[in-house]
mmCIF file of C-alpha atoms in Angstrom:
data_model
loop_
_atom_site.group_PDB
_atom_site.id
_atom_site.type_symbol
_atom_site.label_atom_id
_atom_site.label_comp_id
_atom_site.label_asym_id
_atom_site.label_seq_id
_atom_site.Cartn_x
_atom_site.Cartn_y
_atom_site.Cartn_z
ATOM 1 C CA MET A 4 85.198 125.353 98.038
ATOM 2 C CA LYS A 5 84.964 123.482 101.327
ATOM 3 C CA ARG A 6 87.850 121.245 102.250
ATOM 4 C CA MET A 7 87.277 117.537 101.854
ATOM 5 C CA ALA A 8 86.378 115.925 105.166
ATOM 6 C CA HIS A 9 88.917 113.321 106.232
ATOM 7 C CA SER A 10 87.801 110.128 107.919
ATOM 8 C CA LEU A 11 89.110 108.848 111.217
ATOM 9 C CA PHE A 12 91.006 106.268 109.188
ATOM 10 C CA SER A 13 92.987 109.014 107.443
ATOM 11 C CA ALA A 14 94.073 110.516 110.747
ATOM 12 C CA ILE A 15 95.126 107.108 112.039
ATOM 13 C CA LEU A 16 96.935 106.378 108.773
ATOM 14 C CA PHE A 17 98.878 109.607 109.027
ATOM 15 C CA ALA A 18 99.942 108.981 112.615
ATOM 16 C CA ALA A 19 101.032 105.456 111.711
ATOM 17 C CA THR A 20 103.026 106.527 108.673
ATOM 18 C CA LEU A 21 104.842 109.644 109.882
ATOM 19 C CA ALA A 22 108.053 107.646 110.114
ATOM 20 C CA VAL A 23 107.882 106.498 106.504
ATOM 21 C CA THR A 24 106.752 109.740 104.907
ATOM 22 C CA GLY A 25 109.908 111.600 105.800
ATOM 23 C CA CYS A 26 107.830 114.282 107.535
ATOM 24 C CA THR A 27 108.246 115.282 111.158
ATOM 25 C CA TYR A 28 106.551 117.764 113.419
ATOM 26 C CA ARG A 29 109.524 120.113 112.923
ATOM 27 C CA GLU A 30 108.950 120.122 109.173
ATOM 28 C CA ILE A 31 105.212 120.678 109.347
ATOM 29 C CA ARG A 32 104.128 124.275 108.978
ATOM 30 C CA PRO A 33 100.328 124.197 109.497
ATOM 31 C CA SER A 34 99.843 127.603 107.867
ATOM 32 C CA ILE A 35 100.891 126.300 104.437
ATOM 33 C CA ALA A 36 97.505 124.827 103.577
ATOM 34 C CA ILE A 37 95.691 127.980 104.699
ATOM 35 C CA GLN A 38 98.052 130.276 102.809
ATOM 36 C CA GLU A 39 97.791 128.241 99.614
ATOM 37 C CA ALA A 40 94.011 128.064 99.805
ATOM 38 C CA GLU A 41 93.813 131.872 99.964
ATOM 39 C CA ARG A 42 96.115 132.521 96.994
ATOM 40 C CA ALA A 43 94.513 133.634 93.746
ATOM 41 C CA ASP A 44 96.684 131.297 91.666
ATOM 42 C CA ILE A 45 95.538 128.211 93.567
ATOM 43 C CA ILE A 46 92.572 126.222 92.258
ATOM 44 C CA ARG A 47 90.666 124.251 94.880
ATOM 45 C CA PHE A 48 88.880 121.073 93.790
ATOM 46 C CA ALA A 49 87.285 118.518 96.111
ATOM 47 C CA GLY A 50 89.649 119.356 98.948
ATOM 48 C CA LEU A 51 92.856 119.360 96.895
ATOM 49 C CA SER A 52 94.831 122.280 95.461
ATOM 50 C CA PHE A 53 96.169 122.735 91.936
ATOM 51 C CA GLN A 54 98.654 125.381 90.818
ATOM 52 C CA GLN A 55 100.034 126.025 87.345
ATOM 53 C CA LEU A 56 103.839 126.172 87.380
ATOM 54 C CA ALA A 57 104.330 126.348 83.596
ATOM 55 C CA PRO A 58 102.043 126.219 80.541
ATOM 56 C CA THR A 59 102.118 122.407 80.570
ATOM 57 C CA VAL A 60 102.878 121.733 84.235
ATOM 58 C CA TRP A 61 100.527 121.741 87.198
ATOM 59 C CA GLN A 62 101.326 121.007 90.820
ATOM 60 C CA HIS A 63 98.794 118.960 92.773
ATOM 61 C CA THR A 64 98.656 119.256 96.551
ATOM 62 C CA SER A 65 96.825 116.887 98.866
ATOM 63 C CA TYR A 66 96.490 117.171 102.622
ATOM 64 C CA LEU A 67 96.119 114.985 105.675
ATOM 65 C CA ASP A 68 94.719 116.474 108.863
ATOM 66 C CA LEU A 69 96.555 115.865 112.118
ATOM 67 C CA PRO A 70 94.863 117.224 115.253
ATOM 68 C CA GLY A 71 96.930 120.053 116.647
ATOM 69 C CA PHE A 72 98.915 120.515 113.448
ATOM 70 C CA GLY A 73 96.312 121.136 110.764
ATOM 71 C CA ALA A 74 96.482 120.098 107.133
ATOM 72 C CA VAL A 75 99.859 118.656 106.126
ATOM 73 C CA PRO A 76 100.544 119.135 102.392
ATOM 74 C CA SER A 77 102.155 116.816 99.883
ATOM 75 C CA ASN A 78 102.909 117.880 96.323
ATOM 76 C CA GLY A 79 103.355 116.224 92.946
ATOM 77 C CA LEU A 80 103.058 117.188 89.290
ATOM 78 C CA ILE A 81 100.663 116.748 86.390
ATOM 79 C CA VAL A 82 102.524 117.189 83.105
ATOM 80 C CA VAL A 83 100.424 117.729 79.993
ATOM 81 C CA HIS A 84 101.732 116.085 76.830
ATOM 82 C CA GLY A 85 99.567 115.913 73.755
ATOM 83 C CA ASP A 86 96.049 114.728 74.505
ATOM 84 C CA THR A 87 96.995 113.103 77.812
ATOM 85 C CA SER A 88 99.061 113.819 80.897
ATOM 86 C CA ILE A 89 101.644 112.188 83.155
ATOM 87 C CA LEU A 90 101.465 112.165 86.937
ATOM 88 C CA VAL A 91 104.478 112.559 89.198
ATOM 89 C CA ASP A 92 103.659 111.143 92.644
ATOM 90 C CA THR A 93 100.212 110.402 94.036
ATOM 91 C CA GLY A 94 98.117 112.034 96.716
ATOM 92 C CA TRP A 95 98.432 110.830 100.296
ATOM 93 C CA THR A 96 95.556 108.380 99.791
ATOM 94 C CA ALA A 97 93.764 106.483 97.060
ATOM 95 C CA SER A 98 90.671 108.675 97.397
ATOM 96 C CA GLN A 99 92.746 111.829 96.962
ATOM 97 C CA THR A 100 94.448 110.301 93.953
ATOM 98 C CA ASP A 101 91.014 109.574 92.501
ATOM 99 C CA VAL A 102 90.384 113.326 92.742
ATOM 100 C CA ILE A 103 93.638 114.080 90.910
ATOM 101 C CA ILE A 104 92.680 111.634 88.161
ATOM 102 C CA ALA A 105 89.230 113.209 87.871
ATOM 103 C CA TRP A 106 90.599 116.758 87.823
ATOM 104 C CA ALA A 107 93.084 116.033 85.033
ATOM 105 C CA ALA A 108 90.323 114.472 82.942
ATOM 106 C CA SER A 109 87.565 117.008 83.593
ATOM 107 C CA GLU A 110 89.392 120.309 84.066
ATOM 108 C CA LEU A 111 92.439 119.831 81.834
ATOM 109 C CA ASN A 112 90.742 117.428 79.431
ATOM 110 C CA ARG A 113 94.007 115.479 79.574
ATOM 111 C CA PRO A 114 93.478 112.051 81.168
ATOM 112 C CA ILE A 115 96.456 110.658 83.057
ATOM 113 C CA ARG A 116 98.089 107.897 81.022
ATOM 114 C CA ALA A 117 101.137 107.110 83.172
ATOM 115 C CA ALA A 118 102.646 107.943 86.543
ATOM 116 C CA VAL A 119 106.158 108.149 87.969
ATOM 117 C CA ILE A 120 106.799 107.569 91.670
ATOM 118 C CA THR A 121 109.793 109.368 93.168
ATOM 119 C CA HIS A 122 110.303 107.382 96.386
ATOM 120 C CA ALA A 123 108.748 104.850 98.724
ATOM 121 C CA HIS A 124 106.974 107.136 101.184
ATOM 122 C CA SER A 125 103.234 107.548 101.645
ATOM 123 C CA ASP A 126 103.253 111.146 100.460
ATOM 124 C CA ALA A 127 104.678 109.986 97.130
ATOM 125 C CA MET A 128 102.883 106.698 96.481
ATOM 126 C CA GLY A 129 100.179 106.273 99.114
ATOM 127 C CA GLY A 130 97.510 106.533 96.417
ATOM 128 C CA ILE A 131 99.057 104.202 93.855
ATOM 129 C CA ASP A 132 96.222 101.673 94.093
ATOM 130 C CA ALA A 133 93.852 104.282 92.646
ATOM 131 C CA LEU A 134 96.102 104.577 89.601
ATOM 132 C CA HIS A 135 96.110 100.835 89.081
ATOM 133 C CA SER A 136 92.325 100.707 89.415
ATOM 134 C CA ALA A 137 92.074 103.427 86.773
ATOM 135 C CA GLY A 138 94.364 101.556 84.380
ATOM 136 C CA VAL A 139 97.225 104.047 84.694
ATOM 137 C CA ALA A 140 100.676 102.553 84.084
ATOM 138 C CA THR A 141 103.031 103.218 87.008
ATOM 139 C CA TYR A 142 106.830 103.434 87.058
ATOM 140 C CA ALA A 143 109.431 103.624 89.824
ATOM 141 C CA HIS A 144 113.072 102.975 90.576
ATOM 142 C CA PRO A 145 113.708 99.258 91.247
ATOM 143 C CA MET A 146 114.732 100.168 94.795
ATOM 144 C CA THR A 147 111.374 101.867 95.339
ATOM 145 C CA ASN A 148 109.546 98.731 94.272
ATOM 146 C CA ARG A 149 111.673 96.619 96.611
ATOM 147 C CA ILE A 150 111.185 98.946 99.575
ATOM 148 C CA ALA A 151 107.464 99.617 99.111
ATOM 149 C CA PRO A 152 106.065 96.382 100.629
ATOM 150 C CA ASP A 153 108.068 96.965 103.814
ATOM 151 C CA LYS A 154 106.315 100.343 104.085
ATOM 152 C CA GLN A 155 102.888 98.761 103.502
ATOM 153 C CA LEU A 156 102.830 100.362 100.058
ATOM 154 C CA THR A 157 101.970 98.805 96.703
ATOM 155 C CA PRO A 158 104.915 98.708 94.249
ATOM 156 C CA ALA A 159 104.706 100.318 90.837
ATOM 157 C CA GLN A 160 103.918 98.041 87.912
ATOM 158 C CA ASN A 161 107.094 98.866 86.004
ATOM 159 C CA LYS A 162 110.702 99.610 86.852
ATOM 160 C CA LEU A 163 112.800 102.445 85.512
ATOM 161 C CA ILE A 164 116.315 101.621 84.353
ATOM 162 C CA PHE A 165 119.027 104.133 85.240
ATOM 163 C CA ASP A 166 122.442 104.315 83.623
ATOM 164 C CA GLY A 167 125.662 104.940 85.521
ATOM 165 C CA ASP A 168 125.363 108.689 85.014
ATOM 166 C CA GLY A 169 122.094 108.736 86.946
ATOM 167 C CA TRP A 170 119.757 109.349 83.996
ATOM 168 C CA ALA A 171 116.859 107.027 83.229
ATOM 169 C CA ARG A 172 117.235 105.124 79.998
ATOM 170 C CA ASN A 173 114.869 106.073 77.149
ATOM 171 C CA PRO A 174 111.857 107.439 79.085
ATOM 172 C CA GLU A 175 110.188 108.193 75.749
ATOM 173 C CA ASP A 176 109.989 104.447 75.081
ATOM 174 C CA MET A 177 107.788 104.124 78.171
ATOM 175 C CA SER A 178 105.423 106.937 77.165
ATOM 176 C CA LEU A 179 107.061 109.183 79.767
ATOM 177 C CA ALA A 180 108.234 111.961 77.452
ATOM 178 C CA PRO A 181 108.742 114.872 78.119
ATOM 179 C CA LEU A 182 110.028 113.842 81.539
ATOM 180 C CA ARG A 183 113.739 113.647 82.293
ATOM 181 C CA LEU A 184 114.279 111.279 85.197
ATOM 182 C CA TYR A 185 117.423 111.538 87.295
ATOM 183 C CA TYR A 186 118.714 109.584 90.272
ATOM 184 C CA PRO A 187 121.069 111.877 92.231
ATOM 185 C CA GLY A 188 122.170 109.201 94.656
ATOM 186 C CA PRO A 189 120.858 108.517 98.155
ATOM 187 C CA GLY A 190 119.766 111.560 100.110
ATOM 188 C CA HIS A 191 116.302 111.965 101.625
ATOM 189 C CA THR A 192 115.902 108.242 100.930
ATOM 190 C CA THR A 193 118.083 105.657 99.239
ATOM 191 C CA ASP A 194 115.681 105.513 96.286
ATOM 192 C CA ASN A 195 114.803 109.187 95.747
ATOM 193 C CA ILE A 196 114.613 110.194 92.092
ATOM 194 C CA THR A 197 114.044 113.649 90.634
ATOM 195 C CA VAL A 198 112.193 114.852 87.558
ATOM 196 C CA GLY A 199 112.766 117.578 84.995
ATOM 197 C CA VAL A 200 110.203 118.615 82.388
ATOM 198 C CA MET A 201 111.658 119.291 78.952
ATOM 199 C CA GLY A 202 110.652 122.600 77.407
ATOM 200 C CA THR A 203 109.995 124.175 80.805
ATOM 201 C CA SER A 204 111.990 125.622 83.698
ATOM 202 C CA VAL A 205 110.433 123.191 86.198
ATOM 203 C CA ALA A 206 112.241 120.457 88.113
ATOM 204 C CA PHE A 207 110.657 118.297 90.808
ATOM 205 C CA ALA A 208 113.022 117.363 93.629
ATOM 206 C CA GLY A 209 110.652 115.167 95.607
ATOM 207 C CA GLY A 210 111.708 114.934 99.243
ATOM 208 C CA LEU A 211 115.388 115.643 98.535
ATOM 209 C CA ILE A 212 115.109 119.441 98.563
ATOM 210 C CA LYS A 213 113.533 121.514 101.332
ATOM 211 C CA GLY A 214 112.201 125.069 101.187
ATOM 212 C CA SER A 215 114.548 128.025 101.570
ATOM 213 C CA ASP A 216 113.090 128.703 105.030
ATOM 214 C CA ALA A 217 113.610 125.131 106.282
ATOM 215 C CA LYS A 218 115.163 124.814 109.719
ATOM 216 C CA SER A 219 116.210 121.191 109.258
ATOM 217 C CA LEU A 220 116.150 118.308 106.801
ATOM 218 C CA GLY A 221 113.447 116.673 108.872
ATOM 219 C CA ASN A 222 113.226 112.975 109.587
ATOM 220 C CA LEU A 223 116.456 111.341 108.482
ATOM 221 C CA LYS A 224 115.410 107.782 109.343
ATOM 222 C CA ASP A 225 115.594 106.641 105.714
ATOM 223 C CA ALA A 226 118.263 109.141 104.660
ATOM 224 C CA ASN A 227 121.892 108.689 103.718
ATOM 225 C CA THR A 228 123.424 111.454 105.798
ATOM 226 C CA ASP A 229 126.926 110.871 104.442
ATOM 227 C CA TYR A 230 125.888 111.351 100.809
ATOM 228 C CA TYR A 231 123.011 113.812 101.206
ATOM 229 C CA ALA A 232 125.045 116.917 100.336
ATOM 230 C CA GLN A 233 126.485 115.259 97.230
ATOM 231 C CA ALA A 234 123.020 114.168 96.126
ATOM 232 C CA VAL A 235 121.898 117.801 96.367
ATOM 233 C CA ARG A 236 124.905 118.911 94.307
ATOM 234 C CA ASN A 237 124.132 116.241 91.720
ATOM 235 C CA PHE A 238 120.525 117.453 91.437
ATOM 236 C CA GLU A 239 121.715 121.041 91.103
ATOM 237 C CA THR A 240 124.097 120.078 88.290
ATOM 238 C CA ALA A 241 121.560 117.862 86.531
ATOM 239 C CA PHE A 242 119.020 120.665 86.132
ATOM 240 C CA PRO A 243 121.072 123.874 85.776
ATOM 241 C CA ASP A 244 118.338 125.762 83.922
ATOM 242 C CA ALA A 245 115.496 124.923 86.284
ATOM 243 C CA SER A 246 114.293 128.131 87.907
ATOM 244 C CA VAL A 247 111.158 126.615 89.459
ATOM 245 C CA ILE A 248 111.963 123.940 92.015
ATOM 246 C CA ALA A 249 108.936 121.917 93.093
ATOM 247 C CA MET A 250 109.225 119.784 96.225
ATOM 248 C CA SER A 251 107.189 117.143 98.018
ATOM 249 C CA ASN A 252 106.408 119.134 101.135
ATOM 250 C CA SER A 253 107.318 122.762 100.444
ATOM 251 C CA THR A 254 105.884 125.456 98.200
ATOM 252 C CA ALA A 255 107.550 125.623 94.765
ATOM 253 C CA GLU A 256 110.186 128.342 94.624
ATOM 254 C CA ASP A 257 113.465 129.349 92.999
ATOM 255 C CA ARG A 258 116.914 127.791 93.353
ATOM 256 C CA ASP A 259 117.382 129.273 96.821
ATOM 257 C CA ALA A 260 115.767 126.063 98.045
ATOM 258 C CA ILE A 261 118.701 124.074 96.672
ATOM 259 C CA GLU A 262 121.248 126.286 98.395
ATOM 260 C CA ARG A 263 119.421 126.111 101.717
ATOM 261 C CA THR A 264 119.174 122.330 101.525
ATOM 262 C CA LEU A 265 122.856 122.046 100.650
ATOM 263 C CA LYS A 266 123.779 124.167 103.657
ATOM 264 C CA LEU A 267 121.719 121.959 105.948
ATOM 265 C CA ALA A 268 123.139 118.784 104.397
ATOM 266 C CA LYS A 269 126.705 119.964 104.945
ATOM 267 C CA GLU A 270 125.915 120.291 108.639
ATOM 268 C CA LEU A 271 124.944 116.626 109.019
#
């Protein structure tokens, strides 16, 4: 299927928001989009990619084109639960998030009922307005909602409450089961949260964890460099049985990604 054509606005938006997405030219590997599009386990739909990570978990990948660098990917999850599904992070844009909403409804037959945002960067919540237009309830850390307007992003409608041990309080009361939401402390951003999916081996690290072949932790403008390594350790401890680590900007892989990120964080 042909890739979705991006407007001039999208290219300008990407250039303007590089600083807030946590992505840098060093992090961008243009071949990722091409490699994923050619894989047999990747489903292409209206310019986006979808990959099944577990029986009830799909990864959605949206792209923004930057001349000279190609399609830059951003990942999130669709978690099936009963007759509906839960979204973890949006596409880069509202139009891409509309595609994710449509795909979950038409291809999975599991309309998205709620969404969790992991941090206040465009690759995690740039499409949140599409969710609100579709009547999808959105949730984020209170810090994310405070930071979002400064990044020209719309806050989530609801705030997640985290206890002192880092775990979100009663996610099932907010129709977010089977998600387990964990705040590891400041790392990639001050507000970065992570997500485990009960009954599966999948954990979503957002922007905190980088791929096992990463050369750096990327743009550290919004990072806490002093605590980054500890945040990685906290994530590792929180999800000891997760063998599939999904990340915002890298291909899902095993726990080697955690070890590589920890090594890089120790060097800060």
